[in-house]
Coordinates of C-alpha atoms in Angstrom, one line a residue:
Chain A
M1 CA -32.9 -6.3 -44.6
S2 CA -32.0 -7.4 -41.1
T3 CA -33.3 -5.4 -38.2
R4 CA -30.2 -6.4 -36.2
T5 CA -28.2 -3.3 -35.4
Y6 CA -24.6 -3.2 -36.6
R7 CA -22.0 -4.1 -34.1
P8 CA -18.3 -3.4 -34.7
P9 CA -16.1 -6.4 -34.7
T10 CA -14.1 -5.1 -31.7
K11 CA -17.2 -4.7 -29.6
D12 CA -18.4 -7.6 -27.5
S13 CA -21.9 -9.0 -27.7
P14 CA -24.4 -7.6 -25.1
A15 CA -24.5 -11.0 -23.4
V16 CA -20.7 -11.0 -22.9
R17 CA -20.8 -7.4 -21.8
W18 CA -23.5 -8.0 -19.2
T19 CA -22.0 -11.2 -17.9
L20 CA -18.5 -9.8 -17.5
S21 CA -19.8 -6.5 -16.0
L22 CA -21.9 -8.4 -13.5
I23 CA -19.0 -10.6 -12.4
A24 CA -16.8 -7.5 -12.0
I25 CA -19.5 -5.7 -10.0
A26 CA -20.0 -8.8 -7.8
Y27 CA -16.3 -9.2 -7.2
V28 CA -15.8 -5.6 -6.1
S29 CA -19.0 -5.5 -4.1
L30 CA -18.3 -8.8 -2.3
F31 CA -14.8 -8.0 -1.3
L32 CA -14.9 -4.2 -0.9
L33 CA -18.4 -2.8 -0.6
T34 CA -19.8 -5.3 2.0
P35 CA -17.0 -4.8 4.5
L36 CA -17.5 -1.1 4.2
I37 CA -21.2 -1.3 4.8
A38 CA -20.7 -3.7 7.6
V39 CA -18.5 -1.2 9.5
F40 CA -21.3 1.4 9.5
A41 CA -24.0 -1.1 10.2
E42 CA -22.2 -2.5 13.2
A43 CA -21.3 1.0 14.4
L44 CA -24.9 2.0 14.6
R45 CA -26.2 -1.4 15.8
N46 CA -26.9 -0.1 19.3
G47 CA -28.2 3.2 18.2
V48 CA -26.8 6.7 17.5
E49 CA -26.4 7.4 21.2
A50 CA -24.2 4.4 21.9
F51 CA -22.2 5.4 18.8
F52 CA -21.5 8.9 20.0
A53 CA -20.8 7.7 23.6
A54 CA -18.1 5.4 22.2
I55 CA -16.5 8.3 20.3
V56 CA -16.5 10.9 23.0
E57 CA -15.3 8.4 25.7
Q58 CA -12.0 9.5 27.3
D59 CA -9.7 6.8 25.8
A60 CA -11.3 7.2 22.4
R61 CA -10.7 10.9 22.5
S62 CA -7.0 10.5 23.4
A63 CA -6.6 7.9 20.7
I64 CA -8.1 10.3 18.1
W65 CA -5.8 13.1 19.4
L66 CA -2.7 10.9 19.3
T67 CA -3.5 9.7 15.7
L68 CA -3.7 13.4 14.6
I69 CA -0.4 14.3 16.3
V70 CA 1.5 11.3 14.8
A71 CA 0.2 12.1 11.3
A72 CA 0.9 15.9 11.9
I73 CA 4.6 15.0 12.5
A74 CA 5.1 12.1 10.1
V75 CA 3.3 13.5 7.0
P76 CA 5.3 16.9 6.8
L77 CA 8.6 15.0 7.4
N78 CA 7.9 12.7 4.5
T79 CA 6.6 15.5 2.4
L80 CA 9.8 17.4 2.9
F81 CA 11.8 14.3 2.1
G82 CA 9.7 13.6 -0.9
V83 CA 10.3 17.0 -2.4
A84 CA 14.0 16.9 -1.7
A85 CA 14.3 13.3 -3.1
A86 CA 12.3 14.1 -6.2
W87 CA 14.4 17.3 -6.9
S88 CA 17.7 15.4 -6.7
V89 CA 16.5 12.3 -8.5
A90 CA 14.3 13.8 -11.2
K91 CA 16.3 16.9 -12.2
F92 CA 19.9 15.6 -12.1
D93 CA 21.7 12.6 -13.6
F94 CA 24.1 10.9 -11.2
W95 CA 25.7 7.5 -10.7
G96 CA 23.5 5.0 -8.8
K97 CA 20.3 6.8 -9.3
N98 CA 18.3 3.6 -10.0
V99 CA 19.6 2.1 -6.8
L100 CA 18.5 5.1 -4.9
I101 CA 15.0 4.9 -6.4
T102 CA 14.7 1.3 -5.5
L103 CA 15.8 2.0 -1.9
I104 CA 13.2 4.8 -1.6
D105 CA 10.5 2.3 -2.6
L106 CA 11.8 -0.4 -0.3
P107 CA 9.4 0.3 2.7
F108 CA 6.5 -0.7 0.4
S109 CA 7.8 -4.3 0.2
V110 CA 8.6 -4.6 3.9
S111 CA 6.0 -6.1 6.2
P112 CA 4.5 -3.4 8.5
V113 CA 5.5 -5.7 11.4
I114 CA 9.1 -5.6 10.3
S115 CA 8.9 -1.8 10.1
G116 CA 8.1 -1.7 13.8
L117 CA 10.5 -4.5 14.7
V118 CA 13.5 -2.7 13.3
Y119 CA 13.0 0.1 15.8
V120 CA 12.5 -2.2 18.7
L121 CA 15.8 -3.9 17.8
L122 CA 17.5 -0.5 17.8
F123 CA 15.8 1.3 20.6
G124 CA 14.1 -1.4 22.7
A125 CA 15.3 -2.4 26.3
Q126 CA 17.5 -5.1 24.7
G127 CA 18.1 -3.0 21.5
Y128 CA 21.5 -1.8 20.3
L129 CA 21.0 1.8 21.4
G130 CA 18.3 1.2 24.1
P131 CA 20.5 1.0 27.2
W132 CA 22.6 3.9 26.1
L133 CA 19.5 6.1 25.4
D134 CA 18.0 4.9 28.7
A135 CA 21.0 6.3 30.5
L136 CA 20.3 9.6 28.9
G137 CA 16.6 9.4 30.0
I138 CA 15.4 9.1 26.4
K139 CA 12.7 6.5 25.7
V140 CA 11.6 5.7 22.2
I141 CA 9.8 2.3 22.3
F142 CA 6.3 2.5 24.0
T143 CA 6.3 6.3 23.5
V144 CA 5.0 8.7 20.9
T145 CA 8.5 9.0 19.4
G146 CA 8.4 5.3 18.5
L147 CA 4.9 5.6 17.0
V148 CA 6.1 8.5 14.8
L149 CA 9.2 6.6 13.7
A150 CA 7.2 3.5 12.7
T151 CA 4.7 5.7 10.9
V152 CA 7.4 7.6 9.1
F153 CA 8.9 4.2 8.0
V154 CA 5.7 2.8 6.5
T155 CA 4.7 6.1 4.8
F156 CA 8.2 6.9 3.6
P157 CA 7.8 6.5 -0.2
F158 CA 4.4 8.0 -0.8
V159 CA 5.2 11.6 -1.7
A160 CA 8.6 10.8 -3.4
R161 CA 7.1 8.1 -5.7
E162 CA 4.3 10.5 -6.8
L163 CA 6.8 13.4 -7.5
I164 CA 9.7 11.5 -9.1
P165 CA 7.9 10.3 -12.3
L166 CA 6.0 13.6 -12.6
M167 CA 9.1 15.8 -12.3
Q168 CA 11.1 13.5 -14.6
E169 CA 8.3 13.9 -17.2
Q170 CA 8.4 17.7 -16.9
G171 CA 12.2 18.0 -17.5
T172 CA 14.4 20.9 -16.6
A173 CA 13.7 23.5 -19.3
E174 CA 11.3 25.7 -17.3
E175 CA 13.7 25.8 -14.3
E176 CA 16.6 26.7 -16.6
A177 CA 14.5 29.5 -18.2
A178 CA 13.7 30.9 -14.8
L179 CA 17.4 30.9 -13.8
S180 CA 18.5 32.5 -17.0
L181 CA 16.0 35.2 -16.4
G182 CA 17.7 35.9 -13.1
A183 CA 15.6 34.1 -10.6
S184 CA 17.3 32.8 -7.5
G185 CA 17.2 29.1 -6.6
W186 CA 14.5 29.5 -4.1
K187 CA 12.5 31.8 -6.3
M188 CA 12.7 29.3 -9.1
F189 CA 11.5 26.5 -6.8
W190 CA 8.5 28.5 -5.4
R191 CA 7.5 30.1 -8.7
V192 CA 8.2 27.3 -11.2
T193 CA 8.8 23.9 -9.8
L194 CA 6.2 23.9 -7.0
P195 CA 3.3 25.2 -9.1
N196 CA 4.1 22.6 -11.7
V197 CA 3.8 19.7 -9.3
R198 CA 1.3 21.0 -6.8
W199 CA -1.5 18.5 -7.6
G200 CA 0.8 15.6 -7.7
L201 CA 2.2 16.7 -4.4
L202 CA -1.3 17.0 -2.9
Y203 CA -2.1 13.5 -4.3
G204 CA 1.0 12.0 -2.6
V205 CA 0.3 13.9 0.7
L206 CA -3.3 12.6 0.6
L207 CA -2.2 8.9 0.3
C208 CA 0.6 9.4 2.8
N209 CA -1.9 10.9 5.4
A210 CA -4.4 8.1 4.9
R211 CA -1.8 5.5 5.6
A212 CA -0.3 7.4 8.5
M213 CA -3.6 7.7 10.3
G214 CA -4.6 4.1 9.5
E215 CA -1.3 2.2 10.1
F216 CA -1.7 -0.7 12.4
G217 CA 1.0 -3.4 12.2
A218 CA 4.0 -1.1 12.6
V219 CA 2.7 1.0 15.4
S220 CA 1.2 -2.0 17.2
V221 CA 4.8 -3.4 17.6
V222 CA 6.3 -0.2 19.1
S223 CA 3.2 1.1 21.0
G224 CA 3.0 -1.2 24.1
H225 CA -0.8 -0.5 23.9
I226 CA -0.9 1.9 26.9
R227 CA -4.4 3.2 27.0
G228 CA -4.7 7.0 26.9
L229 CA -1.0 7.3 26.2
T230 CA 0.3 5.3 23.2
N231 CA -3.0 4.1 21.7
T232 CA -3.7 5.4 18.2
M233 CA -7.2 4.9 16.7
P234 CA -6.5 1.6 14.9
L235 CA -4.9 0.2 18.1
H236 CA -7.9 1.4 20.1
V237 CA -10.2 -0.4 17.7
E238 CA -8.2 -3.6 18.3
I239 CA -8.4 -3.3 22.1
L240 CA -12.2 -2.7 22.1
Y241 CA -12.7 -5.5 19.6
N242 CA -10.7 -8.0 21.7
E243 CA -12.7 -6.9 24.8
Y244 CA -15.8 -8.0 22.8
N245 CA -17.0 -4.3 22.9
F246 CA -17.9 -4.6 19.3
A247 CA -20.3 -1.6 19.0
A248 CA -17.6 0.7 20.4
A249 CA -14.9 -0.9 18.2
F250 CA -16.9 -0.4 15.1
A251 CA -17.9 3.2 16.1
V252 CA -14.2 4.2 16.2
A253 CA -13.6 2.1 13.1
S254 CA -16.3 4.0 11.3
L255 CA -14.4 7.2 11.8
L256 CA -11.4 5.6 10.1
A257 CA -13.7 4.3 7.4
M258 CA -15.0 7.9 6.8
L259 CA -11.5 9.1 6.6
A260 CA -10.9 6.4 3.9
L261 CA -14.0 7.5 2.0
V262 CA -13.0 11.2 2.1
T263 CA -9.5 10.2 0.9
L264 CA -11.0 8.2 -2.0
V265 CA -13.4 11.0 -3.0
L266 CA -10.5 13.6 -3.0
K267 CA -8.2 11.2 -4.8
S268 CA -10.8 10.5 -7.5
A269 CA -11.5 14.2 -7.8
L270 CA -7.8 14.9 -8.3
E271 CA -7.5 12.2 -10.9
W272 CA -10.5 13.4 -12.7
R273 CA -9.9 17.2 -12.6
Y274 CA -6.1 17.3 -12.7
G275 CA -5.3 14.0 -14.5
D276 CA -2.7 15.6 -16.7
E277 CA -0.9 17.3 -13.8
I278 CA -0.4 14.2 -11.7
A279 CA 1.9 11.2 -12.5
A280 CA 1.1 9.3 -15.7
A281 CA 0.2 6.1 -13.9
H282 CA -3.0 7.6 -12.5
R283 CA -4.5 8.9 -15.6
H284 CA -7.5 6.7 -16.3
Chain B
M1 CA 24.1 26.2 -2.3
T2 CA 26.1 24.9 -5.3
A3 CA 26.3 21.4 -6.5
T4 CA 29.2 19.3 -5.1
A5 CA 31.6 17.0 -6.8
T6 CA 31.3 18.5 -10.3
S7 CA 34.8 17.5 -11.3
W8 CA 34.1 13.8 -10.7
T9 CA 31.7 12.1 -13.1
F10 CA 29.5 11.0 -10.2
K11 CA 27.0 13.6 -11.4
K12 CA 26.5 15.1 -14.9
P13 CA 27.0 18.9 -14.9
S14 CA 23.8 20.9 -14.6
V15 CA 22.9 24.6 -14.2
L16 CA 20.2 23.8 -11.7
P17 CA 21.0 24.5 -8.0
G18 CA 20.4 22.5 -4.9
F19 CA 21.7 19.1 -5.8
G20 CA 24.1 18.9 -2.9
L21 CA 21.5 19.9 -0.3
T22 CA 18.6 17.7 -1.6
F23 CA 20.8 14.7 -2.4
G24 CA 22.6 14.9 0.9
F25 CA 19.3 15.2 2.8
T26 CA 17.8 12.3 0.8
V27 CA 20.6 10.0 1.6
F28 CA 20.8 11.1 5.2
Y29 CA 17.1 10.7 5.9
L30 CA 17.0 7.4 4.0
S31 CA 19.9 6.1 6.0
I32 CA 18.6 6.9 9.5
I33 CA 14.9 6.0 8.8
I34 CA 15.3 2.9 6.6
L35 CA 18.8 1.6 6.0
I36 CA 20.4 1.6 9.5
P37 CA 17.2 0.1 11.2
L38 CA 17.1 -2.6 8.5
A39 CA 20.8 -3.3 9.1
A40 CA 20.0 -3.8 12.7
L41 CA 17.4 -6.4 11.7
L42 CA 19.9 -8.3 9.5
I43 CA 22.7 -8.3 12.2
R44 CA 20.6 -9.2 15.2
P45 CA 19.9 -12.9 14.5
W46 CA 23.6 -13.8 14.2
E47 CA 24.1 -13.5 18.0
L48 CA 22.4 -16.9 18.0
G49 CA 25.3 -18.3 15.9
L50 CA 24.9 -19.9 12.5
E51 CA 23.2 -23.0 13.9
G52 CA 20.9 -20.9 16.1
V53 CA 19.7 -18.8 13.2
F54 CA 19.1 -21.9 11.1
N55 CA 17.1 -23.5 14.0
A56 CA 15.1 -20.3 14.6
A57 CA 14.2 -20.0 11.0
T58 CA 13.4 -23.7 10.5
A59 CA 11.4 -24.5 13.6
P60 CA 8.2 -26.3 12.7
R61 CA 6.0 -23.5 13.9
V62 CA 8.0 -21.0 11.8
I63 CA 7.9 -23.2 8.7
A64 CA 4.2 -23.6 9.2
A65 CA 3.7 -19.9 9.5
L66 CA 5.8 -19.1 6.4
K67 CA 4.0 -21.8 4.4
L68 CA 0.7 -20.3 5.4
S69 CA 1.8 -16.7 4.6
F70 CA 3.2 -17.6 1.2
G71 CA 0.6 -20.2 0.3
A72 CA -2.4 -18.1 1.2
S73 CA -0.8 -15.1 -0.5
L74 CA -0.4 -17.1 -3.7
V75 CA -4.0 -18.2 -3.7
A76 CA -5.2 -14.6 -3.0
A77 CA -2.9 -13.2 -5.7
T78 CA -4.3 -15.8 -8.2
I79 CA -7.9 -14.9 -7.4
N80 CA -7.0 -11.2 -7.8
G81 CA -5.2 -12.1 -11.0
I82 CA -8.2 -13.6 -12.6
F83 CA -10.9 -11.3 -11.4
G84 CA -8.7 -8.2 -11.4
L85 CA -8.0 -8.7 -15.2
L86 CA -11.7 -9.1 -15.8
A87 CA -12.5 -6.0 -13.7
A88 CA -9.9 -4.0 -15.5
W89 CA -11.3 -5.1 -18.9
V90 CA -14.9 -4.1 -17.8
L91 CA -13.8 -0.8 -16.4
V92 CA -11.9 0.2 -19.5
R93 CA -14.1 -1.2 -22.3
Y94 CA -17.7 -1.1 -21.1
E95 CA -20.1 1.5 -19.8
F96 CA -22.6 0.7 -17.1
P97 CA -24.4 2.7 -14.4
G98 CA -22.3 3.1 -11.3
K99 CA -19.0 2.5 -13.1
R100 CA -17.3 5.5 -11.6
I101 CA -18.2 4.4 -8.1
I102 CA -16.9 0.9 -8.8
D103 CA -13.7 2.3 -10.2
A104 CA -13.1 4.6 -7.2
L105 CA -14.0 1.8 -4.8
V106 CA -11.2 -0.4 -6.2
D107 CA -8.7 1.7 -4.2
L108 CA -10.5 1.2 -0.9
P109 CA -7.9 -1.3 0.4
F110 CA -5.2 1.4 0.0
A111 CA -7.3 3.9 2.0
L112 CA -9.1 1.7 4.6
P113 CA -7.0 1.0 7.7
T114 CA -6.2 -2.7 7.8
A115 CA -7.5 -3.2 11.3
V116 CA -10.9 -1.8 10.2
A117 CA -10.9 -4.2 7.2
G118 CA -9.9 -7.0 9.6
I119 CA -12.8 -6.6 12.0
A120 CA -15.3 -5.9 9.3
L121 CA -14.4 -9.1 7.3
T122 CA -14.4 -11.1 10.6
T123 CA -17.9 -9.9 11.4
L124 CA -19.1 -10.7 7.9
Y125 CA -17.7 -14.3 7.8
A126 CA -18.2 -15.2 11.5
P127 CA -20.8 -18.0 11.9
N128 CA -23.5 -15.4 12.8
G129 CA -22.3 -12.9 10.2
W130 CA -24.0 -12.0 6.9
F131 CA -21.9 -14.4 4.9
G132 CA -21.1 -16.8 7.7
Q133 CA -24.9 -17.6 8.2
L134 CA -25.1 -18.7 4.6
L135 CA -21.7 -20.5 4.4
V136 CA -21.5 -22.4 7.7
P137 CA -24.7 -24.5 7.0
L138 CA -23.0 -25.6 3.7
G139 CA -20.0 -26.8 5.8
I140 CA -17.8 -23.9 4.7
K141 CA -16.0 -22.2 7.6
V142 CA -14.2 -19.0 6.7
A143 CA -13.6 -17.1 9.9
Y144 CA -10.9 -18.5 12.1
T145 CA -9.5 -20.8 9.4
P146 CA -6.8 -20.5 6.7
L147 CA -9.7 -19.8 4.3
G148 CA -10.3 -16.6 6.3
V149 CA -6.6 -15.6 5.8
I150 CA -7.2 -16.0 2.0
V151 CA -10.3 -13.8 2.1
A152 CA -8.4 -11.0 4.0
L153 CA -5.4 -11.2 1.6
T154 CA -7.7 -11.1 -1.4
F155 CA -9.2 -7.9 0.0
I156 CA -5.8 -6.3 0.6
G157 CA -4.4 -7.2 -2.8
L158 CA -7.4 -6.4 -4.9
P159 CA -6.3 -3.0 -6.3
F160 CA -2.9 -4.1 -7.6
V161 CA -3.9 -6.1 -10.6
V162 CA -6.7 -3.8 -11.7
R163 CA -4.5 -0.7 -11.4
S164 CA -1.6 -2.3 -13.2
V165 CA -3.6 -3.6 -16.2
Q166 CA -6.1 -0.7 -16.5
P167 CA -3.7 1.9 -18.1
V168 CA -2.2 -0.6 -20.5
L169 CA -5.6 -1.7 -21.7
A170 CA -6.6 1.9 -22.1
D171 CA -3.6 2.6 -24.3
L172 CA -4.0 -0.5 -26.4
E173 CA -4.6 0.5 -30.0
K174 CA -8.0 -0.7 -31.4
E175 CA -6.4 -1.2 -34.8
F176 CA -4.7 -4.5 -33.7
E177 CA -8.1 -6.0 -32.6
E178 CA -9.7 -4.7 -35.8
A179 CA -6.9 -6.3 -37.9
A180 CA -7.4 -9.6 -36.0
A181 CA -11.2 -9.4 -36.7
T182 CA -10.6 -8.7 -40.4
L183 CA -8.4 -11.8 -40.5
G184 CA -11.3 -13.9 -39.2
A185 CA -10.4 -14.2 -35.6
T186 CA -13.3 -14.6 -33.1
R187 CA -13.4 -12.3 -30.1
L188 CA -12.0 -15.0 -27.8
Q189 CA -9.1 -15.7 -30.2
T190 CA -8.4 -11.9 -30.5
F191 CA -8.3 -11.6 -26.7
R192 CA -6.0 -14.6 -26.3
R193 CA -3.7 -13.8 -29.2
V194 CA -3.7 -10.0 -29.3
V195 CA -4.9 -8.4 -26.0
L196 CA -3.5 -10.9 -23.5
P197 CA 0.1 -10.8 -24.8
A198 CA 0.0 -7.0 -24.7
V199 CA -1.1 -6.8 -21.1
L200 CA 0.9 -9.8 -19.9
P201 CA 3.8 -7.9 -18.3
A202 CA 1.4 -5.5 -16.5
W203 CA -0.8 -8.3 -15.4
L204 CA 2.1 -10.3 -14.0
T205 CA 3.5 -7.2 -12.3
G206 CA 0.1 -6.6 -10.7
I207 CA -0.1 -10.2 -9.5
A208 CA 3.5 -10.0 -8.1
L209 CA 2.7 -6.7 -6.3
A210 CA -0.5 -8.2 -4.8
F211 CA 1.5 -11.3 -3.7
A212 CA 4.3 -9.2 -2.1
R213 CA 1.8 -7.0 -0.2
A214 CA -0.1 -10.1 1.0
V215 CA 3.0 -11.9 2.4
G216 CA 3.7 -9.1 4.9
E217 CA 0.1 -8.2 5.7
Y218 CA -0.8 -8.2 9.4
G219 CA -3.7 -6.0 10.4
S220 CA -6.5 -7.4 8.3
V221 CA -5.5 -11.0 8.8
I222 CA -5.0 -11.4 12.6
F223 CA -8.7 -10.8 13.4
I224 CA -10.1 -13.3 10.9
A225 CA -7.4 -15.9 11.1
G226 CA -8.1 -17.2 14.6
N227 CA -4.3 -17.5 15.0
M228 CA -3.9 -21.2 15.9
P229 CA -0.3 -22.2 16.0
M230 CA 0.6 -24.5 13.1
I231 CA -2.8 -24.0 11.4
S232 CA -3.8 -20.3 11.0
E233 CA -0.8 -18.4 12.3
I234 CA 0.8 -16.1 9.8
A235 CA 4.5 -15.2 9.8
P236 CA 4.2 -11.5 10.8
L237 CA 2.1 -12.6 13.8
L238 CA 4.9 -15.0 14.8
I239 CA 7.3 -12.1 14.9
V240 CA 5.0 -10.2 17.2
I241 CA 4.6 -13.2 19.5
K242 CA 8.4 -13.7 19.7
L243 CA 8.8 -10.0 20.5
E244 CA 6.3 -10.3 23.3
Q245 CA 8.4 -13.1 24.7
F246 CA 11.5 -10.8 24.4
D247 CA 13.0 -13.3 21.9
Y248 CA 14.5 -10.4 19.9
A249 CA 17.0 -12.6 18.0
G250 CA 14.3 -15.1 17.1
A251 CA 11.9 -12.3 15.9
A252 CA 14.8 -10.8 13.9
A253 CA 15.5 -14.3 12.3
V254 CA 12.0 -14.7 11.1
G255 CA 11.9 -11.0 10.0
S256 CA 15.2 -11.5 8.1
A257 CA 13.9 -14.6 6.3
M258 CA 10.7 -12.7 5.3
L259 CA 12.8 -9.7 4.2
A260 CA 15.1 -11.9 2.1
I261 CA 12.1 -13.3 0.3
S262 CA 10.6 -9.9 -0.2
F263 CA 13.8 -8.7 -1.8
A264 CA 13.7 -11.5 -4.2
M265 CA 10.1 -10.5 -5.0
L266 CA 11.1 -6.9 -5.5
L267 CA 13.8 -8.0 -7.9
A268 CA 11.4 -10.1 -9.9
I269 CA 8.9 -7.2 -10.0
N270 CA 11.6 -4.8 -11.3
M271 CA 12.6 -7.3 -13.9
L272 CA 8.9 -7.6 -15.0
Q273 CA 8.6 -3.9 -15.2
A274 CA 11.8 -3.6 -17.3
W275 CA 10.4 -6.3 -19.6
A276 CA 7.1 -4.4 -19.8
R277 CA 9.0 -1.2 -20.8
R278 CA 11.0 -2.9 -23.5
R279 CA 7.9 -4.1 -25.3

């Protein structure tokens, strides 16, 4: 009798398994892991003291502050929109629904640079509304308002596209039951709809926030790169890097990389723990 | 707070409240944030006149930039198509130590700010970087060449193919592969004739998404590209340069051209997904 262990016909031989696994690990490590390690290695190249000096420096602090403010405005706006859009799209049937869904997804297929450009064309000095707003003393481009608008544009679909498939899947039966038992519209929303989608909502907010804090192309176009005033963290990284101040650039960049890692950990935890309560596409 | 327009067939009757409020807000917000600004982009170039738009969109530097953006994106999407399919297969079918970490890491390009990715890749592939040191003696220059653009776009597009194919592979019934094996097919034949056709729509969708994302990418590319006009200058950068020269109409012309191509891509992706659903 052969000592060879039985292998089902749908299982690949160990040689194939190991070769393919190693190629996959090499692919992910080469393109993803090494850049991540490089960020932290470069940030600490001149020692821990230089690292902290670069982070607490005046311009870096105002960049961190500005990034937090922009995200604190853009993320709640798009969350509110996401919930409203998901409610109307997922729970009702109306004419042109698919067109609406496509339009909501549109910002994902627009270059970030174009997302900034459109606001310059509207509100810039030579923009359609620029001179008119200027007369009223309102400035959009090269101000925080412009940064918020550009960030709202690029993070527009995140919450909506998480909630729409999830709420479509859940149907309307539970809401109808709540109404028939005498709940008001708001009560039904807070007690039935929101608890049903909370993890999906959190998932969308998490991704929306990561993109809002890390966005570069769109805000770069509308920012004007005024140090201490309209410089978010990614823009500050660019300025430091272009000044050949590599250690400081990577120090600020490492904060953003840590944000990315925290996002990934939370995201994986949500997928793992609440996989059946977030949209079907993420269950793996 | 009752639903509006119940008499017209615009909306099917429903007992649920809040349609008027939420639908109205959705359309309003969508219009002021996305649609009206995009309309401004599409209108702006025409102040140059038809000939002016044509000249702005077909200037040699613009054509070179569009060629690089689309060419490098195609190469990067192809690399991700091949290795992404392989990675999805490995992540769904095999067990190995550290698999969870590799799986979670795949989403890094979604989470890592593009500027951070850009300076990290540049540092790695610069002549004195970890990879640059090994490659430059072999005569392979990556940083500050079109090859660097491809590396950055491969990074940015990596999750799309893996994440599109993974759920389809996981849902694939083992019975089909067993049947193929019973009928005498080798593993490779089974893969080509049974598995590949099943994941084909998802695979193509992933490649198309990676391509569409790469075409518009800016942050991760501009550091590593070197940005030499006609050689390693991408189309989004050209828009920024035109804006800095206050050539609003010219920037809008390049932007509109890119947008038109993106729309065509979006249409193709939607058709692929519809095809995938029908199967």
